[in-house]
């Protein structure tokens, strides 16, 4: 088994007595894309700067291919770390041509013309070799920034919100092209973003950060479907919340009973379910359907609002049993009028039960 290309162990950082990164440990394998995901101010960009060497951690160690590069007392400067950087603003030198930008970080022992030609070919920018940054579109500048970052053959690529300045359609294309090039180079990637969709699309592993700590790590599928708490579930998508109280490891709701193993009796809990797992019964009209093992008991709601979003419709329903409002996502077009009564079931196997905080 290969060793981690990048290994962080118990990294912490404080500013003026305020802890902004706390005990962060993370391994990134060669060719792996790991995403630090979280809201603004959670410590993800500070972690990235510590890896780059522009910030020094207070405690903890950083290794690259098993070699120590920082341990809180010894710190290898950024230019001596085999690390490439790509940022949101691209940071191209405006007075240098595309070729000169790409060649800027090359070692003297390398044939710059050959390496520049190779990299511009990989990112589809060979025809722009003599142009200057102001003559390029945002997507073209991003491709040049990628080629420049790859020129010195870094073992690790750090990316801080690299695609947020691009429009949505261009962002998808550039993002996929960038990953293809990085994967082909065998580069380990540590990416920072606050957008869950981008993280799930790009990452092999997601590290979800909150208040300076990694609260959950895992593959996108696992972290989405087994959130560690209500905040983690809600960070990846909208969620509906059904309130309940535990009695005998069970919580009674209008949708039937839910298991709450290990939760003490009397504890108030939130049962969370995403809109796409709230199912409207189209066949039974005003009759409540019989319980099923997966969907459980149906509950009656009255439509408050419905709207069409292109690939799906969202329907807000005021529930008869407690007056709460739940939102159901329905594929294609479904726009019932306000006041329409509808029976609703839920995917019990897609519900999360968390003690209320």
PDB file of C-alpha atoms in Angstrom, residues 26 34-38 195-201 203-210 213-237 239 274 350 352 354:
ATOM      1  CA  UNK A  26      -5.798  14.482   7.138  1.00  0.00           C
ATOM      2  CA  UNK A  34      -9.690  15.704  -1.100  1.00  0.00           C
ATOM      3  CA  UNK A  35     -11.992  18.631  -0.428  1.00  0.00           C
ATOM      4  CA  UNK A  36     -12.046  20.806   2.675  1.00  0.00           C
ATOM      5  CA  UNK A  37     -15.705  21.825   2.750  1.00  0.00           C
ATOM      6  CA  UNK A  38     -17.430  24.212   5.093  1.00  0.00           C
ATOM      7  CA  UNK A 195     -20.184  24.674  -2.182  1.00  0.00           C
ATOM      8  CA  UNK A 196     -21.355  21.109  -1.406  1.00  0.00           C
ATOM      9  CA  UNK A 197     -22.261  20.388  -5.038  1.00  0.00           C
ATOM     10  CA  UNK A 198     -18.753  21.263  -6.201  1.00  0.00           C
ATOM     11  CA  UNK A 199     -17.203  19.148  -3.457  1.00  0.00           C
ATOM     12  CA  UNK A 200     -19.348  16.125  -4.316  1.00  0.00           C
ATOM     13  CA  UNK A 201     -18.629  16.490  -8.008  1.00  0.00           C
ATOM     14  CA  UNK A 203     -13.762  14.982  -4.506  1.00  0.00           C
ATOM     15  CA  UNK A 204     -12.775  11.417  -3.795  1.00  0.00           C
ATOM     16  CA  UNK A 205     -13.008  12.342  -0.117  1.00  0.00           C
ATOM     17  CA  UNK A 206     -14.701  15.235   1.660  1.00  0.00           C
ATOM     18  CA  UNK A 207     -13.554  16.633   5.006  1.00  0.00           C
ATOM     19  CA  UNK A 208     -16.426  18.685   6.431  1.00  0.00           C
ATOM     20  CA  UNK A 209     -15.160  21.504   8.660  1.00  0.00           C
ATOM     21  CA  UNK A 210     -16.936  23.519  11.315  1.00  0.00           C
ATOM     22  CA  UNK A 213     -12.417  21.210  13.249  1.00  0.00           C
ATOM     23  CA  UNK A 214     -13.084  18.369  10.846  1.00  0.00           C
ATOM     24  CA  UNK A 215     -16.443  17.049  12.017  1.00  0.00           C
ATOM     25  CA  UNK A 216     -16.820  14.309   9.392  1.00  0.00           C
ATOM     26  CA  UNK A 217     -14.723  12.689   6.669  1.00  0.00           C
ATOM     27  CA  UNK A 218     -15.626  10.247   3.953  1.00  0.00           C
ATOM     28  CA  UNK A 219     -16.516   9.587   0.338  1.00  0.00           C
ATOM     29  CA  UNK A 220     -19.210  11.936  -1.026  1.00  0.00           C
ATOM     30  CA  UNK A 221     -21.871   9.196  -1.073  1.00  0.00           C
ATOM     31  CA  UNK A 222     -21.199   8.179   2.515  1.00  0.00           C
ATOM     32  CA  UNK A 223     -20.970  11.659   3.976  1.00  0.00           C
ATOM     33  CA  UNK A 224     -24.209  12.670   2.218  1.00  0.00           C
ATOM     34  CA  UNK A 225     -26.177   9.593   3.280  1.00  0.00           C
ATOM     35  CA  UNK A 226     -24.792   9.166   6.810  1.00  0.00           C
ATOM     36  CA  UNK A 227     -24.410  12.710   8.190  1.00  0.00           C
ATOM     37  CA  UNK A 228     -22.911  12.935  11.655  1.00  0.00           C
ATOM     38  CA  UNK A 229     -25.454  15.489  12.900  1.00  0.00           C
ATOM     39  CA  UNK A 230     -28.305  17.747  11.830  1.00  0.00           C
ATOM     40  CA  UNK A 231     -25.981  20.561  10.767  1.00  0.00           C
ATOM     41  CA  UNK A 232     -24.032  18.175   8.517  1.00  0.00           C
ATOM     42  CA  UNK A 233     -27.232  16.916   6.911  1.00  0.00           C
ATOM     43  CA  UNK A 234     -28.454  20.458   6.325  1.00  0.00           C
ATOM     44  CA  UNK A 235     -25.169  21.640   4.846  1.00  0.00           C
ATOM     45  CA  UNK A 236     -25.540  19.337   1.832  1.00  0.00           C
ATOM     46  CA  UNK A 237     -29.184  20.058   1.024  1.00  0.00           C
ATOM     47  CA  UNK A 239     -33.975  19.250   4.985  1.00  0.00           C
ATOM     48  CA  UNK A 274     -34.627  15.636   2.473  1.00  0.00           C
ATOM     49  CA  UNK A 350     -33.632   7.993   4.332  1.00  0.00           C
ATOM     50  CA  UNK A 352     -31.890  10.773  10.214  1.00  0.00           C
ATOM     51  CA  UNK A 354     -30.619  13.420  15.981  1.00  0.00           C
TER      52      UNK A 354
END
